[in-house]
XYZ file of C-alpha atoms in Angstrom:
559
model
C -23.702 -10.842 20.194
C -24.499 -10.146 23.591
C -28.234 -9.473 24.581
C -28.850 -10.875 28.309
C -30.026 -8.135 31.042
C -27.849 -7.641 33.710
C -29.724 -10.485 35.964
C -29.509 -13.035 33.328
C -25.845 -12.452 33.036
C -25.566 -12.452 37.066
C -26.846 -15.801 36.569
C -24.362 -16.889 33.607
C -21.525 -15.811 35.664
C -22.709 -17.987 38.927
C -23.204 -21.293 36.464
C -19.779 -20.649 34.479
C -16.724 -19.879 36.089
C -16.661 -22.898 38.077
C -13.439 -25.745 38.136
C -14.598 -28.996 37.539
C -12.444 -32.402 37.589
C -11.506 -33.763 34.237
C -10.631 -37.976 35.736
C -9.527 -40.193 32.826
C -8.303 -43.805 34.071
C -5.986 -46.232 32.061
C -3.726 -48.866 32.567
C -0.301 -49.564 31.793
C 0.628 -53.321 32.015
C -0.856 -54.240 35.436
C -0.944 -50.814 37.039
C -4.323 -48.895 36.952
C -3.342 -45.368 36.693
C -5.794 -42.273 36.804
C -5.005 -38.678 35.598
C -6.868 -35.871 37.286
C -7.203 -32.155 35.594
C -8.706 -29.342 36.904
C -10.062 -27.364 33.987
C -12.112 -23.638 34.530
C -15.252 -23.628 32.468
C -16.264 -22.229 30.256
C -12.972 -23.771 28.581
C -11.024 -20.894 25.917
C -8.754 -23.008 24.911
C -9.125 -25.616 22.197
C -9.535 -28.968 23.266
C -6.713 -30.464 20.867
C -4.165 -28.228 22.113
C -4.892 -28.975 25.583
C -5.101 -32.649 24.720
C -1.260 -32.082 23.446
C 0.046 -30.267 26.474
C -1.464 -33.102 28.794
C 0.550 -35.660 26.852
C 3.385 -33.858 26.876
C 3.156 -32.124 30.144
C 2.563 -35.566 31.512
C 4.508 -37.795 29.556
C 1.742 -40.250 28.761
C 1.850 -43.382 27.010
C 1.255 -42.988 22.969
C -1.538 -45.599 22.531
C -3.938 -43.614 25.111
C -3.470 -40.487 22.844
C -6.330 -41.120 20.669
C -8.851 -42.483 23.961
C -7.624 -39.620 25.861
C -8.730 -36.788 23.229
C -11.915 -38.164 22.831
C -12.707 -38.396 25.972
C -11.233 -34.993 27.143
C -13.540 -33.669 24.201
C -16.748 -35.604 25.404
C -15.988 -34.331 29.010
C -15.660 -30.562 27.899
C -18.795 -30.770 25.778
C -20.956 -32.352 28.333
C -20.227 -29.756 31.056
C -20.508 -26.962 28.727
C -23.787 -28.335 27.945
C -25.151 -28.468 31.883
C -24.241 -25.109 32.054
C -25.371 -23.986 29.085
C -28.889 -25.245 30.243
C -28.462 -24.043 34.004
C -28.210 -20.784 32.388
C -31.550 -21.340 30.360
C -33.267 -22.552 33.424
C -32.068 -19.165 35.436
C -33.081 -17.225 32.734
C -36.650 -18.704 32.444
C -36.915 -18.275 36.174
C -35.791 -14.662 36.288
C -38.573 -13.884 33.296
C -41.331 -16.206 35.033
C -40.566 -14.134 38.798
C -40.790 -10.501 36.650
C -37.251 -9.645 37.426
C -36.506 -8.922 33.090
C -38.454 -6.045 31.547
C -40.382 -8.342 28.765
C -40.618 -5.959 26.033
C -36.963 -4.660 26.497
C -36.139 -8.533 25.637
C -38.091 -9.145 22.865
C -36.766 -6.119 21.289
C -33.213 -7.001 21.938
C -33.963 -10.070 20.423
C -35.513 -8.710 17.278
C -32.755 -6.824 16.760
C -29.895 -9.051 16.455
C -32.138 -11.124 14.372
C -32.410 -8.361 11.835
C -28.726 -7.701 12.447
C -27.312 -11.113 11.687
C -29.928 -12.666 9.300
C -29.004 -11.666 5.257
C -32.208 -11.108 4.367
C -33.093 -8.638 6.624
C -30.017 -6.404 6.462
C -30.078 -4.025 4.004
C -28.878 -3.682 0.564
C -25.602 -1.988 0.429
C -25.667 1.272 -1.143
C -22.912 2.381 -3.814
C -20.670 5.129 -2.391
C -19.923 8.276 -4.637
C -16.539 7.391 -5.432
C -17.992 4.162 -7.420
C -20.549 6.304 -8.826
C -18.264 8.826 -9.755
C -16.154 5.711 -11.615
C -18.415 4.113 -13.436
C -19.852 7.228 -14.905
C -15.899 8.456 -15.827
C -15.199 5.042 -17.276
C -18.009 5.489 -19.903
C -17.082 9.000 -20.516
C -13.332 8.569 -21.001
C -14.337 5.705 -23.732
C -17.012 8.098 -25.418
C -16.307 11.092 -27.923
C -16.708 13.173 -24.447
C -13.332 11.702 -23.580
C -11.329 15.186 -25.435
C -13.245 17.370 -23.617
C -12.398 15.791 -20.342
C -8.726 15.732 -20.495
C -8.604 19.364 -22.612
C -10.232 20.465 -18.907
C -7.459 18.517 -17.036
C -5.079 20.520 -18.734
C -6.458 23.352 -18.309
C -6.577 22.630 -14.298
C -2.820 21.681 -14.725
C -2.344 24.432 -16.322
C -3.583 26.757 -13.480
C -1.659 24.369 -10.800
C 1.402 24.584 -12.615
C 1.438 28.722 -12.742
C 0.349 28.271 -9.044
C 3.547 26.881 -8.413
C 5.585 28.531 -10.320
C 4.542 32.096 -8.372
C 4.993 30.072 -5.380
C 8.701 28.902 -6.478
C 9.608 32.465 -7.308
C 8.529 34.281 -3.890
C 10.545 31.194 -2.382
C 13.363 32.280 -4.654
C 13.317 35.781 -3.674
C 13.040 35.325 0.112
C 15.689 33.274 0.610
C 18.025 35.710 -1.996
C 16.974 38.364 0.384
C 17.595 36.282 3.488
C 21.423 35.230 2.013
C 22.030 39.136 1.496
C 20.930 39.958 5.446
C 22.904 37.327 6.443
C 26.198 37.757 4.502
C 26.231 41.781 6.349
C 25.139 39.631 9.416
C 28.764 37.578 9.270
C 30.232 40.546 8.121
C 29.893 42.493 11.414
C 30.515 39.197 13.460
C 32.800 39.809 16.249
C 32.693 43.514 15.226
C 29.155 45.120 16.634
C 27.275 41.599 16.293
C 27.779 37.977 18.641
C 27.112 34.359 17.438
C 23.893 34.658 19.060
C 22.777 37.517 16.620
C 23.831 35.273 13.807
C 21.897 32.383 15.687
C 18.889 34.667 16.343
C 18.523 36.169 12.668
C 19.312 32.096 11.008
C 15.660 31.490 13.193
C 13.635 34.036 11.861
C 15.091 33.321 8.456
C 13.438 29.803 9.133
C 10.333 30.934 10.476
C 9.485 33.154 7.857
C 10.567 30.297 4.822
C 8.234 28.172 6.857
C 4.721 30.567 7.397
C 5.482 31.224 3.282
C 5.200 27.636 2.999
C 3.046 26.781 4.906
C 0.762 30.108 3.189
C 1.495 28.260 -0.241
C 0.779 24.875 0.917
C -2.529 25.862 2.175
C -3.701 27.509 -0.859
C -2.316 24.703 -3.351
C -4.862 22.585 -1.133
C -7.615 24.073 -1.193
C -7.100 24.903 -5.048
C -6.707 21.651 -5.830
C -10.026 20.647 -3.737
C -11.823 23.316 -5.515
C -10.766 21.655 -8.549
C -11.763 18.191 -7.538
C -15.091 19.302 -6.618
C -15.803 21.366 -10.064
C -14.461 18.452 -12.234
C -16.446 16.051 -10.574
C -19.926 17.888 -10.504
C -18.953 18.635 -14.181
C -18.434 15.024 -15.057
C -21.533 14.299 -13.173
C -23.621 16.738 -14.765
C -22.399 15.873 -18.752
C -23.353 12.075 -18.019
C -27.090 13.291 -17.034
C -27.059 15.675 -19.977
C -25.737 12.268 -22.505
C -28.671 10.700 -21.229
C -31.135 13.083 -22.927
C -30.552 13.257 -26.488
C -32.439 16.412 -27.262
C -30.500 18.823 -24.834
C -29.692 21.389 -27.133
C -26.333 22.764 -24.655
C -24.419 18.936 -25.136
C -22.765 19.385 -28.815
C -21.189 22.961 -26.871
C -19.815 20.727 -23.706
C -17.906 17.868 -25.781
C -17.362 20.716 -28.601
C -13.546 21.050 -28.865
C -12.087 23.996 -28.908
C -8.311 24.979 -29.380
C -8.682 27.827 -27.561
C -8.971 26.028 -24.374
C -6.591 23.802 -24.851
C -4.010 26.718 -23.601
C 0.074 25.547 -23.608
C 1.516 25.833 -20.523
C 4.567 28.565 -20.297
C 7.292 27.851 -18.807
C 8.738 31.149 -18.015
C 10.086 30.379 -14.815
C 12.643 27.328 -16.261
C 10.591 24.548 -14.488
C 11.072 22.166 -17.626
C 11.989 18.451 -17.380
C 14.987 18.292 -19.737
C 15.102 14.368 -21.159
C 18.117 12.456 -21.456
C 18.406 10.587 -24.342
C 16.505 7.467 -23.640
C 18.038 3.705 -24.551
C 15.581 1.026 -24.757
C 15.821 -2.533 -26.335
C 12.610 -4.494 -26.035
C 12.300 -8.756 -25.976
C 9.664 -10.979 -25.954
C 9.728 -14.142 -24.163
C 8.027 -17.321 -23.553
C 7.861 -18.657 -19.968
C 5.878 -21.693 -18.097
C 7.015 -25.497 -18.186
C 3.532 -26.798 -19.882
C 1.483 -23.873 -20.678
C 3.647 -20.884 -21.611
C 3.004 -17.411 -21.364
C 3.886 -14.823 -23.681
C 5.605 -11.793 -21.539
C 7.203 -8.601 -22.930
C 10.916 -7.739 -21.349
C 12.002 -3.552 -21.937
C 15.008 -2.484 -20.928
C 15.928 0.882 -20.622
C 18.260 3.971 -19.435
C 15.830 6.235 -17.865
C 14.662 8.035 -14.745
C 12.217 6.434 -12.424
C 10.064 9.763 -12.465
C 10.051 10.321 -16.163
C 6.744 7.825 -16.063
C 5.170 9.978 -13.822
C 5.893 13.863 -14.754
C 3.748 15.665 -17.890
C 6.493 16.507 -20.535
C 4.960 19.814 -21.199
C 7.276 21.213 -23.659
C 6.275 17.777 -26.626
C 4.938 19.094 -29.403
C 2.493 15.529 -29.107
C 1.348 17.667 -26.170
C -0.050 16.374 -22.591
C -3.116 15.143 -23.920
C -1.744 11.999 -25.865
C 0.278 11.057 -23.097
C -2.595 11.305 -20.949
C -4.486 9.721 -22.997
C -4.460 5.920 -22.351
C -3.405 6.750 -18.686
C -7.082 7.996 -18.348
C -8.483 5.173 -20.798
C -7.338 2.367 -18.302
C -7.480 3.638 -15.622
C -10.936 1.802 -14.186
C -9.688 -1.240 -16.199
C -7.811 -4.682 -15.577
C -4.448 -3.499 -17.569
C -3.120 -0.698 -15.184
C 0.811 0.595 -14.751
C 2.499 0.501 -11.500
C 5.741 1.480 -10.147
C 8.814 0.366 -7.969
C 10.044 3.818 -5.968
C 13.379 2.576 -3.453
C 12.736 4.391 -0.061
C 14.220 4.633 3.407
C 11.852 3.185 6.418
C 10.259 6.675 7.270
C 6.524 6.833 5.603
C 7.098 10.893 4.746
C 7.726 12.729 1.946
C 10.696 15.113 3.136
C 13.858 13.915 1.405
C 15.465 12.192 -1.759
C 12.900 10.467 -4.087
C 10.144 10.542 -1.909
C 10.446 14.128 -2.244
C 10.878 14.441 -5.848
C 7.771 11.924 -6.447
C 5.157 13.995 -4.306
C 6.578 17.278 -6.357
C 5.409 15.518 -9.341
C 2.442 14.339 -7.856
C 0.840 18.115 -6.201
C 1.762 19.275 -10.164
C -1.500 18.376 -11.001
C -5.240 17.645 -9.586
C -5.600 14.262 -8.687
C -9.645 13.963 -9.568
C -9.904 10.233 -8.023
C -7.957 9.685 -4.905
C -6.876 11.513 -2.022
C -3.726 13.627 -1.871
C -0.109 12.270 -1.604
C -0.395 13.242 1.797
C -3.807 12.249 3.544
C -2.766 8.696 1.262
C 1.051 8.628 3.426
C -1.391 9.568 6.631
C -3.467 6.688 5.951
C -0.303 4.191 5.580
C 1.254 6.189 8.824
C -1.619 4.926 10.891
C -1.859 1.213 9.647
C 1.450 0.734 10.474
C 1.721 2.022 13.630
C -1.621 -0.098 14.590
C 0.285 -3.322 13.037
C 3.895 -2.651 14.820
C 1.853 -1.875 18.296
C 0.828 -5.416 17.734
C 3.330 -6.817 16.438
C 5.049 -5.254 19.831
C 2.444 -6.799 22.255
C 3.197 -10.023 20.706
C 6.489 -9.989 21.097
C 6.325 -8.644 24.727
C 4.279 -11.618 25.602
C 6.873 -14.002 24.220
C 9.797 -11.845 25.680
C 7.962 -12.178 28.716
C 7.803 -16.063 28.468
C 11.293 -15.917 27.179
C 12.304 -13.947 30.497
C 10.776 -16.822 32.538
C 12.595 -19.343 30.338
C 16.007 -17.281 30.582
C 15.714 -15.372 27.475
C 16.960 -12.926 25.701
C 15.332 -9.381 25.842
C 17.062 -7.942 22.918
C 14.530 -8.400 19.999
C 12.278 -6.305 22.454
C 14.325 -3.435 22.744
C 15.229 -3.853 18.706
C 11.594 -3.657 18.241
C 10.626 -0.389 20.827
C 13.352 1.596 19.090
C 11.801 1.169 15.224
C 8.633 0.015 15.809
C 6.962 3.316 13.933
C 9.347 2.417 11.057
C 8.691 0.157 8.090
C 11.512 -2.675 8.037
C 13.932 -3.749 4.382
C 11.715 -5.620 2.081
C 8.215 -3.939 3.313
C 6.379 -1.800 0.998
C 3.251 1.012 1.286
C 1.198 1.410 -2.006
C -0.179 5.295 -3.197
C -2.197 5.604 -6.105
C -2.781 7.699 -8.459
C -4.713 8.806 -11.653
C -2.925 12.717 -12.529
C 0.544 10.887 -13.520
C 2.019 10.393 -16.567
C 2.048 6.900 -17.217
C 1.530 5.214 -13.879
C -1.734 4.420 -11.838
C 0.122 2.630 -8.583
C 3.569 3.508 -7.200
C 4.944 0.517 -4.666
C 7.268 2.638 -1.915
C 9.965 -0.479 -1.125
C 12.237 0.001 2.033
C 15.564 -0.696 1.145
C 18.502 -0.091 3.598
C 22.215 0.498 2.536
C 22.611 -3.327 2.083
C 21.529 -3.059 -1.541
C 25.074 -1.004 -2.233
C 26.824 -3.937 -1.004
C 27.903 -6.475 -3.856
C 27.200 -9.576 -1.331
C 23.059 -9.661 -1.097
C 21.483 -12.648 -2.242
C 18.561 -14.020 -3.097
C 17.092 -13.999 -0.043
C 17.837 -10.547 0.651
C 14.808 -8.323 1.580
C 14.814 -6.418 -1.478
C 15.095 -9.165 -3.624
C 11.641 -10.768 -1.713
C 9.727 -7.044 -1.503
C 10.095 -7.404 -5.392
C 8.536 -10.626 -4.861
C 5.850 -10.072 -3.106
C 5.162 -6.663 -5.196
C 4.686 -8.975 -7.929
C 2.122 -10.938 -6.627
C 0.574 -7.987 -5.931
C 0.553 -7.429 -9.088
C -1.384 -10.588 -10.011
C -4.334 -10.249 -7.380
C -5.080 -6.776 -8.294
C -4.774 -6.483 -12.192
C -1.393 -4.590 -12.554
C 0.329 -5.568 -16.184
C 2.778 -3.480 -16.249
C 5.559 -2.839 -13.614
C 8.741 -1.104 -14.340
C 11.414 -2.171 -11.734
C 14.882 -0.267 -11.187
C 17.174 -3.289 -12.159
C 19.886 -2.433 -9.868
C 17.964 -1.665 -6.662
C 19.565 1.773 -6.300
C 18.104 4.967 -8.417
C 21.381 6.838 -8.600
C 25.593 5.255 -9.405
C 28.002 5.626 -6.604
C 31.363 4.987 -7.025
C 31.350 1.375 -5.685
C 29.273 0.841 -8.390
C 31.871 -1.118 -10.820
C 30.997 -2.854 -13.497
C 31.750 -6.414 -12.273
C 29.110 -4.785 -9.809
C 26.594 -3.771 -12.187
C 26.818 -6.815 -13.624
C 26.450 -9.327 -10.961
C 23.448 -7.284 -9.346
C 21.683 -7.318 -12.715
C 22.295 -11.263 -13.232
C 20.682 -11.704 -9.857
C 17.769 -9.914 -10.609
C 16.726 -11.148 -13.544
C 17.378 -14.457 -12.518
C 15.119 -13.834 -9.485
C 12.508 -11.944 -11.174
C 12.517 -14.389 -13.809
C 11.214 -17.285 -10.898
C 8.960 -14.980 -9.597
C 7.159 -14.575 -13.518
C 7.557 -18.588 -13.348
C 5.502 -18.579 -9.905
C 2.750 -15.562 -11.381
C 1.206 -18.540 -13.562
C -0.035 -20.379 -10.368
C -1.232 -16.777 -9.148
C -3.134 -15.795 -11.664
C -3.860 -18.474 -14.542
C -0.768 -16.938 -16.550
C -1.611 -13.679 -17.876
C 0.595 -11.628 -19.964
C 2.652 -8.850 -18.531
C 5.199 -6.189 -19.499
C 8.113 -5.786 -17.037
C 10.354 -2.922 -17.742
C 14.037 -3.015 -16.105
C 15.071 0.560 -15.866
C 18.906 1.493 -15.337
C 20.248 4.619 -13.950
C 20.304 7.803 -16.327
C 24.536 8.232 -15.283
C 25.169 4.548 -16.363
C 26.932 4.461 -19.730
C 26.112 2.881 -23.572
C 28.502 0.100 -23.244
C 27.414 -0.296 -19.690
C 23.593 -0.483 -21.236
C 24.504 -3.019 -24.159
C 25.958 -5.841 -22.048
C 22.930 -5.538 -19.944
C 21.041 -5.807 -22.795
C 23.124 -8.727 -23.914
C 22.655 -10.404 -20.471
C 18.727 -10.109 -20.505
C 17.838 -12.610 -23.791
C 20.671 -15.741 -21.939
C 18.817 -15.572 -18.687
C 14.892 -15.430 -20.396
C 14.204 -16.900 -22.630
C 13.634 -14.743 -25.860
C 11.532 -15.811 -28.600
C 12.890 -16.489 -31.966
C 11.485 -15.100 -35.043
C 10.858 -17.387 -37.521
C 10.659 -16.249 -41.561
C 8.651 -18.453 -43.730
C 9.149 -18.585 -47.524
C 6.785 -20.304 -50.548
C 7.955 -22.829 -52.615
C 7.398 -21.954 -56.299
């Protein structure tokens, strides 16, 4: 920390900033040979590394190496010490002659000393958001916990028939807008020119996007409303739990049906299922110690762990349920979504995911949105360094005869995420899920040629040692790396990319017992909805010859 005046630093900068002489002598045989180094003080570089370009640079003998670093070091420390105590000296002088406002030191000095020294700093205070998850975690696991997701539902509830008057004033603007335009094409090169057509297609687009924009605005601040009333309420019944003899607290955790209103879903926005395959394993992995893992395979979509199924008669509570229960715990559910490089949510899954996501309140994190804002800007502070750093070497490189085409590579994409990188959203108003890992694939993972090392395959990786540092046990991975069936996907195709990933996630399970001790996990392997039985069974046939499944064994008495 700096905390000179402006005369003591006058003084540093006279002292420092000088080039001494660095002499070392030696001999070689009969020759007496001396190296000279002029070295600016104070020195930024380390001494070792400078040691190593000198022996290099200079092509000295190997048996001074060890004489000439200690030395080098000795030299460097003694000057730094002579200045270092020039300085002092100057700075005792300037106090002594008056030229340093006394009391302006001393309370400089006091300061960083409070600043730096533990036990003066003070105690760090617990933010709301901590406060706000202890007190949930102890109501969710208390007979309160009903009441609390019976309100939930009642917030989706109102989000959901916010929507759904939102989804039908979308409907009937653009059926009004197709009508104006199909009289608009039929009068073309009658009374009306391509730019009418081109005129009436923009205000058609201007007015779909101020009734978006309208909707989008008050879905926000609904859902903020809501955030703030559930959390004051949660607040409030943990004070009230605390006294006993409040008369009003059997009426706030009382359950009533009433409240607990179903959802209609008059405007057709149900989530028709599929029917779902699933075959489940249990396996045994580790080469001393094993660990017991559990292996599901199924047909389903990505989102179906992450959209409320409305229209069970087990209702949205249950599924809700031990979402809510761990979802301050050490046993949470995450998610692998494929994704292109841009960090949005305008197209294809990404899409699909953050409808799901505004469906209901989240009451814990920020919005889909200000969460993709916050990922926007780390990224673009880690590729502008990234870029500086490879400027510098391209720079280097130019004096060396380089190449300057990894520079160019990396100003065209350099505010895009590359293959194999991921972003991580979370989330506590999903179905099943608490963390969804965004991977960036690229069309390589259609090919039927990646390998191992591909990208993909090591974002997967590296997801799962995510997994192990923060306390995710369950992680449901599309086995294929693509979310929908193309045509080139054949079943020689299907097959080989599923061999390689199990084979490669199987390592990486191998490698999670040095990450974390060996703790148990549940990986699910989910396969696209359009891939067929037959196509499912071999899979499943595959999955127990790669892992190893455990064997049951059935013990009888002898009479």
């Amino acid at each position: 920390m700096e905390i000179l005046p402006k005369k003591m630093k006058k003084n540093r900068e006279r002292f420092c900033n000088r080039e001494r002489e660095f002499v070392y002598k030696f001999k070689v045989g009969n020759q007496c040979l001396e190296l000279r180094v002029p070295l600016r003080f104070p020195v930024q570089e380390n001494a070792s590394h400078l040691h190593g370009r000198l022996m290099l640079l200079h092509n000295l003998p190997c048996f001074i190496e060890k004489d000439l670093k200690e030395a080098l070091s000795q030299f460097i420390q003694e000057e730094s010490l002579r200045d270092y105590d020039r300085d002092a000296e100057a700075s005792l002088e300037a106090v002594k002659a008056g030229e340093v406002d006394l009391h302006q030191l001393a309370s400089t000095w006091a300061k960083a000393y409070a600043e730096t020294t533990l036990e003066h700093a003070r105690p760090e205070e617990p933010s709301w958001d901590e406060d706000f998850a202890d007190v949930y975690h102890g109501l969710i696991h208390s007979p309160a916990s009903e009441t609390l997701l019976n309100l939930e539902h009642n917030y989706f509830v109102s989000i959901s028939e916010l929507i759904g008057e939102r989804d039908v004033e979308l409907k009937k603007l653009r059926e009004r807008q197709g009508i104006e335009m199909e009289k608009v094409m039929q009068e073309l090169g009658k009374s009306l020119t391509d730019q009418d057509v081109n005129s009436l297609a923009a205000q058609h687009f201007e007015s779909q996007q101020d009734l978006e924009n309208k909707w989008s605005n008050e879905l926000k601040q609904s859902t903020a409303i809501q955030k703030q009333e559930y959390q004051e309420w949660v607040i409030k019944l943990h004070q009230d739990l605390k006294n006993p003899n409040n008369s009003s607290l059997s009426e706030e955790i009382k359950v009533q049906p009433s409240q607990f209103r179903e959802s209609v879903e008059a405007n057709g926005r149900i989530y028709e299922e599929q029917r779902k395959l699933e075959e489940s394993f249990t396996i045994h992995l580790g080469a001393q110690l094993k660990t017991m893992h559990n292996l599901r395979l199924l047909r389903a979509d990505m989102l179906d762990f992450c959209k409320h199924k409305r229209n069970h008669r087990s209702g949205v509570k249950l599924h809700r349920l031990q979402t809510a229960l761990s979802l301050y715990s050490t046993s949470l559910c995450g998610l692998v979504l494929l994704v292109d490089n841009r960090i949005n949510s305008y197209s294809g899954i990404k899409r699909d995911f953050a409808t799901v996501c505004q469906e209901c309140t989240d009451f814990h994190f920020p919005r889909i949105e200000e969460q993709l804002e916050v990922v926007q800007q780390v990224v673009l502070y880690a590729r502008t360094q990234r870029r500086s750093k490879l400027k510098e070497s391209h720079d280097s490189g130019n004096r060396n005869g380089g190449s300057d085409d990894k520079t160019k590579n990396s100003d065209r994409n350099y505010l895009n995420i590359l293959p194999g990188e991921f972003y991580i959203t979370r989330h506590s108003n999903l179905s099943e899920i608490h963390v969804a890992f965004h991977l960036c694939v690229d069309d390589n993972v259609k090919s039927g040629n990646i390998t191992a090392r591909d990208p993909a395959i090591m974002g997967l990786r590296n997801i799962l040692k995510v997994c192990c540092t923060h306390d995710i046990t369950t992680i449901s991975i599309p086995l294929l790396l693509v979310h929908d069936m193309s045509e080139e996907m054949t079943i020689p195709w299907c097959l080989r990319r599923a061999e390689l990933v199990f084979k490669c996630v199987k390592g990486f399970m191998m490698e999670m017992a040095s990450w974390d001790g060996g703790v148990s996990r549940t990986v699910q392997f989910l396969v696209p909805q359009s891939i067929s039985e037959e196509m499912f069974y071999q899979l499943s046939n595959m999955l127990p010859q790669i892992f190893r499944v455990s064997s049951t064994l059935t013990l009888t008495s002898k009479h």
